Coordinates of N, CA and C in Angstrom, one line a residue:
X1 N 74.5 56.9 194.1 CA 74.9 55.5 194.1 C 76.1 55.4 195.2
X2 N 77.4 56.4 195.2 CA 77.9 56.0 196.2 C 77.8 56.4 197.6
X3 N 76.5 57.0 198.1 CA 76.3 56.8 199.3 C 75.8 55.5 199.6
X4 N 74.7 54.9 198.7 CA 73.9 53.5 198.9 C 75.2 52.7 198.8
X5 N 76.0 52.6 198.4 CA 76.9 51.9 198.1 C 77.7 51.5 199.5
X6 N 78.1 53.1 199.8 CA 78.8 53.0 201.3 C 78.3 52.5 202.6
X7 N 76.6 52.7 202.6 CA 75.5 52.3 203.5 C 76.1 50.6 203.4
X8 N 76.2 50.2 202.2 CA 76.5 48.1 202.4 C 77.6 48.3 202.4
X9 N 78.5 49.3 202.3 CA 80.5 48.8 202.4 C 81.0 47.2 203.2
X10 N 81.0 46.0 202.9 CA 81.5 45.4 203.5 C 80.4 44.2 204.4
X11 N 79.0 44.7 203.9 CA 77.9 43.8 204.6 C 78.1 42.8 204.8
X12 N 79.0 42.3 204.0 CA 79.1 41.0 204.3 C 79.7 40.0 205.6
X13 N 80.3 41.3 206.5 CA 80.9 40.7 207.8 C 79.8 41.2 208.7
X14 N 78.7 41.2 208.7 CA 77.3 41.5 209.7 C 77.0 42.8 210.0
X15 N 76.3 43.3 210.4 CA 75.9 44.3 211.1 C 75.3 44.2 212.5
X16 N 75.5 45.5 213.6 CA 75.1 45.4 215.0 C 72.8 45.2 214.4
X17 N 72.5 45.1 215.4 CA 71.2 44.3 214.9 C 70.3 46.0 215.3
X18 N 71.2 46.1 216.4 CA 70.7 47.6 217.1 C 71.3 49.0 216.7
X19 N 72.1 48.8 215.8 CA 72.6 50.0 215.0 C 72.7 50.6 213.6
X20 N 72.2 51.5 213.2 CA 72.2 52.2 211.8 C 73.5 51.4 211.2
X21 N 74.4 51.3 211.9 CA 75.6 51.4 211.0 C 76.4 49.7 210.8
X22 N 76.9 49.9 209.7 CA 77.5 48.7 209.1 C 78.8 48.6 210.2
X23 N 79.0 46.9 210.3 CA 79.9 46.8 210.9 C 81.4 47.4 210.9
X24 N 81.7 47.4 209.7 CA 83.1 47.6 209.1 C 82.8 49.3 208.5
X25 N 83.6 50.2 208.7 CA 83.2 51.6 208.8 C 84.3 52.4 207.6
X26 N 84.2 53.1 206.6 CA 85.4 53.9 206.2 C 85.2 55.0 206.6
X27 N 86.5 55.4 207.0 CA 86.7 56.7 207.8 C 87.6 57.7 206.4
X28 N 87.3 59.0 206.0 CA 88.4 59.9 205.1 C 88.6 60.7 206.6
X29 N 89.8 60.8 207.1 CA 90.6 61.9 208.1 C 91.5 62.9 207.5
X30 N 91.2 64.0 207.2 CA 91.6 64.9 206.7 C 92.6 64.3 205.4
X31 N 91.9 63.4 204.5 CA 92.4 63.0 203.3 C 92.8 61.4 203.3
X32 N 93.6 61.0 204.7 CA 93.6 59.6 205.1 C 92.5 58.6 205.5
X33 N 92.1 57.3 204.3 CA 91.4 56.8 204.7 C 91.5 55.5 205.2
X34 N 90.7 55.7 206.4 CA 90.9 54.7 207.6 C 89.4 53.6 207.2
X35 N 89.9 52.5 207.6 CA 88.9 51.1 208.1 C 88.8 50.5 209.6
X36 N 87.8 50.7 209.8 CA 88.0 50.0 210.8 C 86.1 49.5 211.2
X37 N 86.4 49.2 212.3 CA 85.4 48.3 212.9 C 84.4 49.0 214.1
X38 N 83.3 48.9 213.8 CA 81.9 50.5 214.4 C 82.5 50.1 216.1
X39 N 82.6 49.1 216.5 CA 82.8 49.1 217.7 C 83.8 49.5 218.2
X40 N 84.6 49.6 217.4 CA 86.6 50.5 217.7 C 85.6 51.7 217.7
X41 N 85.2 52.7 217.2 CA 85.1 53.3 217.7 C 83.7 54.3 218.7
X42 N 83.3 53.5 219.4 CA 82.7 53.9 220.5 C 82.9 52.8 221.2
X43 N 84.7 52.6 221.7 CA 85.1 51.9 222.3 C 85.0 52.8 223.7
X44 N 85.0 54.0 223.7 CA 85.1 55.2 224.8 C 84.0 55.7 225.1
X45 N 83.1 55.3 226.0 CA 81.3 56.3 225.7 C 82.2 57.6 226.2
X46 N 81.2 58.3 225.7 CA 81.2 60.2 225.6 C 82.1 60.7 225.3
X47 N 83.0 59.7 224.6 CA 83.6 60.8 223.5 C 83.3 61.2 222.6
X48 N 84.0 61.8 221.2 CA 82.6 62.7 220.4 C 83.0 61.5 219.3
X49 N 83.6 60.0 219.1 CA 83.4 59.4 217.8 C 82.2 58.7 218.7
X50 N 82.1 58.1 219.9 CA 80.7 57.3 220.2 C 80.0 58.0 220.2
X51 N 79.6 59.4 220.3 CA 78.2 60.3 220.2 C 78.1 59.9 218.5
X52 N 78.7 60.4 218.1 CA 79.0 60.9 216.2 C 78.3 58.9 215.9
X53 N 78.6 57.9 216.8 CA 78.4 56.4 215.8 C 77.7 55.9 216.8
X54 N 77.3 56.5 217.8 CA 76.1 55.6 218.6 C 75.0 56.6 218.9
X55 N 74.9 58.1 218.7 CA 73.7 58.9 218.8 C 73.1 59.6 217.9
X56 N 74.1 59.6 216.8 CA 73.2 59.9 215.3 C 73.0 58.7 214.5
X57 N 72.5 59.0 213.3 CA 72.4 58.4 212.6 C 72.9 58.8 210.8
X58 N 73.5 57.5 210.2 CA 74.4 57.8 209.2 C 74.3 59.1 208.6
X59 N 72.9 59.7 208.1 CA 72.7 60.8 207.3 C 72.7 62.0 208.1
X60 N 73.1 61.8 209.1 CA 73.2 62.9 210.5 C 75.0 63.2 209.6
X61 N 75.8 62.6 209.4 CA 77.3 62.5 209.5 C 77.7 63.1 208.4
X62 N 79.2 64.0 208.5 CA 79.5 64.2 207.2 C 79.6 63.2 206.3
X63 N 80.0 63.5 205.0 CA 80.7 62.4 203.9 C 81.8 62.4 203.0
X64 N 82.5 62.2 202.8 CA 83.1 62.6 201.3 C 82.4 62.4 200.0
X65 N 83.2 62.2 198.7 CA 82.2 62.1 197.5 C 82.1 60.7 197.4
X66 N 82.9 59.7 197.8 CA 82.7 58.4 197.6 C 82.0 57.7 198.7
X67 N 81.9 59.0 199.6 CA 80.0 58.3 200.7 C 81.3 57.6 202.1
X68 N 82.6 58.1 202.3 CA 82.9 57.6 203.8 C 82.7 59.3 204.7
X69 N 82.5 58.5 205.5 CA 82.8 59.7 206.5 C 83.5 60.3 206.8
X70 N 83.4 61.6 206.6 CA 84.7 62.8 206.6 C 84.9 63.3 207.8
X71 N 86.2 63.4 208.5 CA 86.7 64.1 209.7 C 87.7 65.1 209.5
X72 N 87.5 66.6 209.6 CA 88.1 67.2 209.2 C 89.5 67.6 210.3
X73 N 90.5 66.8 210.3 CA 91.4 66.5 211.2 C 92.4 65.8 211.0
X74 N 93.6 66.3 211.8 CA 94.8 65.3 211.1 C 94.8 64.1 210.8
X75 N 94.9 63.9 209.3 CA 94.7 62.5 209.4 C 96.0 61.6 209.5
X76 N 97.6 62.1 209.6 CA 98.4 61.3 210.0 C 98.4 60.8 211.7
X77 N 98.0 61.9 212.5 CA 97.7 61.6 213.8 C 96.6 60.3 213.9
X78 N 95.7 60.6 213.4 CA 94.7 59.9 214.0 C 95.2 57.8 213.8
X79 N 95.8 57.9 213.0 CA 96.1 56.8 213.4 C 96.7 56.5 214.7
X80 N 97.1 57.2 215.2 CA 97.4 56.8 216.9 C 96.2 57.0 217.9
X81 N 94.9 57.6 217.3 CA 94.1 57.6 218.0 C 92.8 56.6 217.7
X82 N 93.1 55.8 216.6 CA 92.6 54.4 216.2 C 92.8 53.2 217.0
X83 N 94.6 53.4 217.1 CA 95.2 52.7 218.0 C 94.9 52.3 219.8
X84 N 95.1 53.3 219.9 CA 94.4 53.7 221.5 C 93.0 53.2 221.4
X85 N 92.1 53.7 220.3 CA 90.7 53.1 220.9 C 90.4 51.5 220.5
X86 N 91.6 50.6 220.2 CA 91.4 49.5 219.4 C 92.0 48.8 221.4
X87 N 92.5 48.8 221.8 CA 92.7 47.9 223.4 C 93.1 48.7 224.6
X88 N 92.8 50.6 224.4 CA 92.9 51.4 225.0 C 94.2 51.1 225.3
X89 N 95.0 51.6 225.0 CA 96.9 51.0 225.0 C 97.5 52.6 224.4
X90 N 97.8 53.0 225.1 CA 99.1 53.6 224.1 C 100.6 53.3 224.3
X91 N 100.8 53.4 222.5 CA 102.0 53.1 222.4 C 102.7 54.0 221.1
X92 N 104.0 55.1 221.6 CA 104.6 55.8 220.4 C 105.6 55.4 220.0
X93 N 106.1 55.7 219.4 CA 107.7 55.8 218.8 C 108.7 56.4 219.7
X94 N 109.5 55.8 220.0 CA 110.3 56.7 220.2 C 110.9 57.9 220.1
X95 N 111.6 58.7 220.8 CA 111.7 60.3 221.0 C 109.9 60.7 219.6
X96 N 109.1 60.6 219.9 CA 107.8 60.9 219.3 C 107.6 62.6 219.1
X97 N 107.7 63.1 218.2 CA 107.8 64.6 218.2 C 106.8 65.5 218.6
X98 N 105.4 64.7 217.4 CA 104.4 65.2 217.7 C 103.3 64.8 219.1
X99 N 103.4 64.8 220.1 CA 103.1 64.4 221.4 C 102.2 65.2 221.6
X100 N 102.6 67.1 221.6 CA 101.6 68.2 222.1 C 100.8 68.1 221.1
X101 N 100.9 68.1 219.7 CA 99.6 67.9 218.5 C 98.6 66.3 219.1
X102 N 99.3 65.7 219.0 CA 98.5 64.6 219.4 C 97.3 64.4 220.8
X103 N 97.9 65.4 222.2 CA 97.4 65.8 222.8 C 96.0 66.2 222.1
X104 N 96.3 67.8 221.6 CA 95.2 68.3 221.4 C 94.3 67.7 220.5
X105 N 94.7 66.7 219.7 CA 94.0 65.8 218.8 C 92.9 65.1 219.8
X106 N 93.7 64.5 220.4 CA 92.9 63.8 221.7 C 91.9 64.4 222.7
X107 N 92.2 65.7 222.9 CA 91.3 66.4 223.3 C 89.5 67.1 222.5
X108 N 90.2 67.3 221.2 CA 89.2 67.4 220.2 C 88.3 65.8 220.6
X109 N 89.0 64.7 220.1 CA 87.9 63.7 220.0 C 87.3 63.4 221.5
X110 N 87.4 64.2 222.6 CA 87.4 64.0 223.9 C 87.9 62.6 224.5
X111 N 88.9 62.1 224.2 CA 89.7 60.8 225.2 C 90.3 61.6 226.1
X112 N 89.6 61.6 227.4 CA 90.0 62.7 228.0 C 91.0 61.8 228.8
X113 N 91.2 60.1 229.0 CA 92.5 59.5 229.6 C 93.4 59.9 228.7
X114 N 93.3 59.4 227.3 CA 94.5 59.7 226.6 C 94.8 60.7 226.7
X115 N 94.4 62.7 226.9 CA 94.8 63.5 227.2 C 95.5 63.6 228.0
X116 N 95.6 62.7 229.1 CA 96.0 63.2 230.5 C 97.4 62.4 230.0
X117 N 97.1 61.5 229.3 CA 98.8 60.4 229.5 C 99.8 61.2 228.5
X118 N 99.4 62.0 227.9 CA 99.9 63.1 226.6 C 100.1 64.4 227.4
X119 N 99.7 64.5 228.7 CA 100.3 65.8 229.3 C 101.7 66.1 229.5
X120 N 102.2 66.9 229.5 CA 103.7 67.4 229.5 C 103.9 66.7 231.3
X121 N 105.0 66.2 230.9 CA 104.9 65.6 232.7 C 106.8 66.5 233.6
X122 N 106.1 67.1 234.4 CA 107.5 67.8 235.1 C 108.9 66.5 235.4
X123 N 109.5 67.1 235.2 CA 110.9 66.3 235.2 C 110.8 66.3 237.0
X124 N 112.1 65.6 237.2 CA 112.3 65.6 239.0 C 113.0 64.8 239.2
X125 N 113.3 64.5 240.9 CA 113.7 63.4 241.3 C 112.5 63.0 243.1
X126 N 112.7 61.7 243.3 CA 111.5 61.7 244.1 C 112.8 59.9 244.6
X127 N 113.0 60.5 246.1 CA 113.8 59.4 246.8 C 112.6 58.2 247.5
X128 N 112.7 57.4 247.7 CA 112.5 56.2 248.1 C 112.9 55.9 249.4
X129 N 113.2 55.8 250.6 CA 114.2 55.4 251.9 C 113.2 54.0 252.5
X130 N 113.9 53.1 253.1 CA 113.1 52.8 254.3 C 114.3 52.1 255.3
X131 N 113.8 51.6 256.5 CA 114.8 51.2 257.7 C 114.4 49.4 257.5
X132 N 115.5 48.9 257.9 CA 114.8 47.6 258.7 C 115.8 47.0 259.1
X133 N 115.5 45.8 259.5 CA 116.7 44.7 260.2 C 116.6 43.6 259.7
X134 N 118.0 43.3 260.2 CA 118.0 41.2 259.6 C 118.9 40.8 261.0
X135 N 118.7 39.3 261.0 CA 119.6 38.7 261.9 C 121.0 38.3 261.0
X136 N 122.1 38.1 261.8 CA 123.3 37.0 260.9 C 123.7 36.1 262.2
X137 N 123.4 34.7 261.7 CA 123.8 33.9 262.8 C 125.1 33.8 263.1
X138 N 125.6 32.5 264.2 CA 126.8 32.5 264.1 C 127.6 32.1 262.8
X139 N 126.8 31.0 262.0 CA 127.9 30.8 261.1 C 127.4 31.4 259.8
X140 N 128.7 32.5 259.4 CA 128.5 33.6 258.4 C 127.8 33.2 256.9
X141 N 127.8 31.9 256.7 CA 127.3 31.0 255.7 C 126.3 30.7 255.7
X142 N 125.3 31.3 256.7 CA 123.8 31.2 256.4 C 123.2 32.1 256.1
X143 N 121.7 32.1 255.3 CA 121.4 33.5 255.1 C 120.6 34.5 256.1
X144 N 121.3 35.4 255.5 CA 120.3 36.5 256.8 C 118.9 36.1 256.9
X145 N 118.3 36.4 258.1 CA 116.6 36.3 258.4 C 115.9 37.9 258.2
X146 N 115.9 38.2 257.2 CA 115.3 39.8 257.3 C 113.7 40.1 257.7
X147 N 113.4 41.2 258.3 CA 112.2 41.4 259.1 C 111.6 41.9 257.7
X148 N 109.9 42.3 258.3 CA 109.6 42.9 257.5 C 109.8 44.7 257.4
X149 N 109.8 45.2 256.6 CA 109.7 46.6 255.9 C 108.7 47.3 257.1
X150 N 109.2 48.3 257.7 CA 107.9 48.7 258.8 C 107.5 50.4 257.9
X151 N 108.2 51.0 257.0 CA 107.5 52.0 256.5 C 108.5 52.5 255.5
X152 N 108.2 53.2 254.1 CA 108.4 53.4 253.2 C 108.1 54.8 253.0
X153 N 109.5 55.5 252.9 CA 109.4 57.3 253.4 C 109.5 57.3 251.5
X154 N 108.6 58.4 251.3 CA 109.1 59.4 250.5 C 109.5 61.0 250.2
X155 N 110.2 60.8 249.6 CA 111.0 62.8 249.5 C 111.6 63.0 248.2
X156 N 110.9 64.2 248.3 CA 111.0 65.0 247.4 C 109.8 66.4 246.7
X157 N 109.8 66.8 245.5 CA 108.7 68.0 245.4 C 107.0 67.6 245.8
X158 N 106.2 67.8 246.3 CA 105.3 67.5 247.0 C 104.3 66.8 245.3
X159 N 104.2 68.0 244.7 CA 103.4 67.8 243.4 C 104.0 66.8 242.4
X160 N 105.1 65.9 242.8 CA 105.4 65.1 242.1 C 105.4 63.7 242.7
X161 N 105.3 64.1 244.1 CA 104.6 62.5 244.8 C 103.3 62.6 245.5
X162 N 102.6 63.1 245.0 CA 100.9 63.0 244.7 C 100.5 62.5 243.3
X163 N 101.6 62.9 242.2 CA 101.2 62.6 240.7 C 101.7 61.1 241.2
X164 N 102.7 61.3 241.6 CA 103.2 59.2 241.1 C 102.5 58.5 242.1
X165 N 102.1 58.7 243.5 CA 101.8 57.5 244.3 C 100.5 58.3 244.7
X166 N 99.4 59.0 244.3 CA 97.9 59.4 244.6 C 97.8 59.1 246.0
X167 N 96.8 58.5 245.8 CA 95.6 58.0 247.4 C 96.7 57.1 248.2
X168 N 97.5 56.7 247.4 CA 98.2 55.7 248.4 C 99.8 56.2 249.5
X169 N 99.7 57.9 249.3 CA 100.4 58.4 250.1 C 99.8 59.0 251.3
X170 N 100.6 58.7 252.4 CA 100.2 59.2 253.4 C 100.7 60.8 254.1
X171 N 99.9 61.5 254.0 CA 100.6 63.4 254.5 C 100.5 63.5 255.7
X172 N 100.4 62.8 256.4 CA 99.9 63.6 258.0 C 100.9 63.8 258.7
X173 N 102.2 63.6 258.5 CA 103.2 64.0 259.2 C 103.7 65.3 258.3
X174 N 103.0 65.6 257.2 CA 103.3 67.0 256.3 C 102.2 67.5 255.8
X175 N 101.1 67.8 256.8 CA 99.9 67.7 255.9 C 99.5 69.5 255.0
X176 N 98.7 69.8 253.8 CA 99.0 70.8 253.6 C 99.8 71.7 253.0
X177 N 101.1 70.7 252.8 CA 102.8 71.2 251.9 C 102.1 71.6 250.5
X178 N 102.8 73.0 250.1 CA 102.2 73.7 249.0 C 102.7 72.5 248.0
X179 N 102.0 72.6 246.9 CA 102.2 71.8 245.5 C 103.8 71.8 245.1
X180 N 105.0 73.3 244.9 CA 105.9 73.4 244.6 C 106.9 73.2 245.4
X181 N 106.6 72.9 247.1 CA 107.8 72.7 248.2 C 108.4 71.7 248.3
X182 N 108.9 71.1 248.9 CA 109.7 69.9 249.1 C 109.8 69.2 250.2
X183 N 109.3 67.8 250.5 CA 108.7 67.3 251.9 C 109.7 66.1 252.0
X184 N 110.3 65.2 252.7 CA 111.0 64.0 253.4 C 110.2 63.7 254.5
X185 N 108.6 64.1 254.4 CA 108.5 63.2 255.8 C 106.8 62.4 255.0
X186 N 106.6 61.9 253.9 CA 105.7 61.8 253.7 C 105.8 60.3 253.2
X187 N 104.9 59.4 253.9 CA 105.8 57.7 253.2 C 104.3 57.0 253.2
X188 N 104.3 55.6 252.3 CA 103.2 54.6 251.6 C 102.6 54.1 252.5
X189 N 101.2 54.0 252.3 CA 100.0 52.7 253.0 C 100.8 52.1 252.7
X190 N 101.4 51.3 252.0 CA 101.5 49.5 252.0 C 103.4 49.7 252.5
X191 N 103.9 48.5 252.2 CA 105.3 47.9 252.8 C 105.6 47.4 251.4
X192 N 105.0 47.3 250.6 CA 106.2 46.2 249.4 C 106.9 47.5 248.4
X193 N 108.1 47.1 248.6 CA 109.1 48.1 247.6 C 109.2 48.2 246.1
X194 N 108.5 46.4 245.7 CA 108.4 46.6 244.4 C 107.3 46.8 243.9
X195 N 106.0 47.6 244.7 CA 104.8 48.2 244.4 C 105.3 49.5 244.1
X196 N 105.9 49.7 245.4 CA 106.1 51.6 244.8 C 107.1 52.1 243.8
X197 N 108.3 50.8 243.2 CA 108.7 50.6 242.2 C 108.0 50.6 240.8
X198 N 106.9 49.7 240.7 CA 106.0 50.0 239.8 C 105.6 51.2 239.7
X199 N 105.4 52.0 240.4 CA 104.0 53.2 240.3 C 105.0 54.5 240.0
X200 N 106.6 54.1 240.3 CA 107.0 54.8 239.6 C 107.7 55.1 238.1
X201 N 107.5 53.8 237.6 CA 108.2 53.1 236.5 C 106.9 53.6 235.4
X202 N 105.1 53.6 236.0 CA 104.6 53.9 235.2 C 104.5 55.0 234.5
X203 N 105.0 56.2 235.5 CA 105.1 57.5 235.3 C 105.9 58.0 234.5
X204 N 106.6 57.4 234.0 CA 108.2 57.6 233.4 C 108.9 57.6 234.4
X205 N 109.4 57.4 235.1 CA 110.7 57.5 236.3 C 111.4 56.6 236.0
X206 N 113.0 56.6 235.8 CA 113.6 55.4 236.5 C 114.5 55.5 237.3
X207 N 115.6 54.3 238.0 CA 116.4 54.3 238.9 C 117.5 54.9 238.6
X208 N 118.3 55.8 239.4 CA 119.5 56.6 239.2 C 120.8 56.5 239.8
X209 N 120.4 55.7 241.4 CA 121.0 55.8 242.2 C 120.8 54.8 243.5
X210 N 121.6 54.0 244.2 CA 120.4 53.7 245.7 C 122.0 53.5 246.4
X211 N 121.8 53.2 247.7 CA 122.5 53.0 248.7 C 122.4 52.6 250.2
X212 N 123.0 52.3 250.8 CA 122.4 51.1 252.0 C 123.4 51.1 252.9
X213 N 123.2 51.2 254.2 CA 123.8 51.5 255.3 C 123.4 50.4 256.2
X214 N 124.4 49.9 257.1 CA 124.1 48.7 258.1 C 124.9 49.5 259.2
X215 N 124.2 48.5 260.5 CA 124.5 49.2 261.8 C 124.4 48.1 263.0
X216 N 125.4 47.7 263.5 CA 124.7 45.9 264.4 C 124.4 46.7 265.8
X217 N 123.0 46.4 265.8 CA 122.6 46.9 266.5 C 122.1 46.5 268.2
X218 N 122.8 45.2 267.3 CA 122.5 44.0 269.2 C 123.7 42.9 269.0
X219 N 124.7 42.8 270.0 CA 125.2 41.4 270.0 C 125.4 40.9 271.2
X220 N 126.2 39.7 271.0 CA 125.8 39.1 272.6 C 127.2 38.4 272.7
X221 N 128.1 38.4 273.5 CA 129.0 37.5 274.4 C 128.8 35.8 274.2
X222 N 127.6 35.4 273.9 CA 127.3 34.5 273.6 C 127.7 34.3 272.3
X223 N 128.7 33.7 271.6 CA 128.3 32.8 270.4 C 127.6 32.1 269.7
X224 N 126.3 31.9 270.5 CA 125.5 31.0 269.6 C 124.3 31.8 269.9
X225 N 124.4 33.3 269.7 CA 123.3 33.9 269.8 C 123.5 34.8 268.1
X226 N 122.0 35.1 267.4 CA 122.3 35.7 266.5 C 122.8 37.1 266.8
X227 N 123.2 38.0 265.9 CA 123.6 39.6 265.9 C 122.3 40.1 264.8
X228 N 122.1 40.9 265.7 CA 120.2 41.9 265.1 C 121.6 43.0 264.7
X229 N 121.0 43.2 263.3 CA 121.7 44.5 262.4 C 120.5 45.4 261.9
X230 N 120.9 46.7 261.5 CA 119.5 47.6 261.6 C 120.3 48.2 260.1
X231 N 119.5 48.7 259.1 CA 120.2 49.1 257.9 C 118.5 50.6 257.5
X232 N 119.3 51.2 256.5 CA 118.4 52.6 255.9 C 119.1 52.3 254.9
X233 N 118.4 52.1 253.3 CA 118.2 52.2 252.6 C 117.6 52.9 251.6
X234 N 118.3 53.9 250.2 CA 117.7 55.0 249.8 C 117.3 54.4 248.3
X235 N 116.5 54.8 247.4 CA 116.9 54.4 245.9 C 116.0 55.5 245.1
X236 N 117.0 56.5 244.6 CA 116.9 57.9 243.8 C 116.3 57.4 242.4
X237 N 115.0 57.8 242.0 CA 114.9 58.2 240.8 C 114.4 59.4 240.1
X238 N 114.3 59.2 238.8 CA 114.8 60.6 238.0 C 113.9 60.5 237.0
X239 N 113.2 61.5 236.3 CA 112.1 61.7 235.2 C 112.9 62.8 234.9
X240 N 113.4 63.1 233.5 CA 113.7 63.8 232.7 C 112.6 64.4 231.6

């Protein structure tokens, strides 16, 4: 009776038309019992809950005695791995302890992105620089006319600006640099500063440090001509 039982668990909110399984699903995880919804989880194809809920079928699966499906695996963790497969999002706790268990948790159920975002990530620092100019007219009360950004250097350990900015770094002025050395001559496809601000905010990085240098680099006898100023600007950040 309680496997027939568990087969209708909840019929009443429909079932896929194309699937053995009831919409609404109980999960026992190593003693913790979870609810959720058959499409949470084969929200990931080829991981092992969409093989387990989209390539077998119910009597293929373990059970407990009250007929849910048994996973023999942490079941405090796995609520973080419910989480993740409910809008693919992760989100922990603060200073979060268990991170390396969770990993391997993640690796069992094969979320092989969530593994990667649960990797131990190297600390560092990775500088930012770029050059440019602005005009200042004659009267000091107007605002500068600034050029655009003509290139965006990066420096620092080579294996840590491949992880933060990938495909979108350019090597050819360092092409080759071992994984563990240290490069200042390797800088972005694009020009916007608060793109490569993002890409390092996503990694865990934040700002530590910046600084900014001006230099007039043209003036004129003429007073009613602007002064061209040329400036290098750095902005340090830090992953702990």
């Amino acid at each position: 009776m309680a496997l027939a039982d568990a087969e209708r668990t909840l019929s009443g909110c429909g079932t896929d038309s194309f699937s053995p399984f009831t919409e609404i699903i109980e999960l026992n995880v190593g003693g913790q019992v979870y609810v959720t919804r058959h499409k949470t989880l084969i929200a990931v194809p080829d991981s092992l809950l969409w093989n387990m809920f989209s390539r077998k079928s119910p009597k293929e699966l373990a059970r407990d005695s009250k007929g849910r499906f048994f996973l023999d695996r942490d079941g405090f963790l796995f609520r973080y791995i419910l989480d993740y497969l409910r809008d693919l999002n992760l989100v922990l706790p603060d200073y979060f302890p268990e991170k390396s268990r969770l990993q391997r948790e993640a690796e069992f159920f094969q979320l092989r992105d969530l593994s990667k975002r649960l990797s131990p990530r190297k600390s560092g620092y990775i500088t930012i620089g770029y050059r440019g100019s602005y005009t200042i007219g004659r009267d000091i009360q107007t605002d500068a006319k600034f050029r655009r950004v003509a290139r965006i250097t990066v420096c620092g350990k080579t294996s840590l600006a491949k992880e933060v900015f990938g495909d979108t770094l350019n090597e050819s002025r360092d092409p080759d640099r071992p994984p563990e050395r240290y490069t200042s001559r390797y800088y972005l496809k694009y020009n916007f500063l608060e793109q490569a601000f993002d890409k390092l905010t996503e990694v865990g990085f934040h700002m530590v440090a910046c600084s900014s240098t001006g230099t007039c680099a043209y003036t004129s006898n003429d007073p009613n001509e602007d002064k061209i100023w040329t400036s290098y600007t750095e902005y340090v950040f830090c992953r702990e």
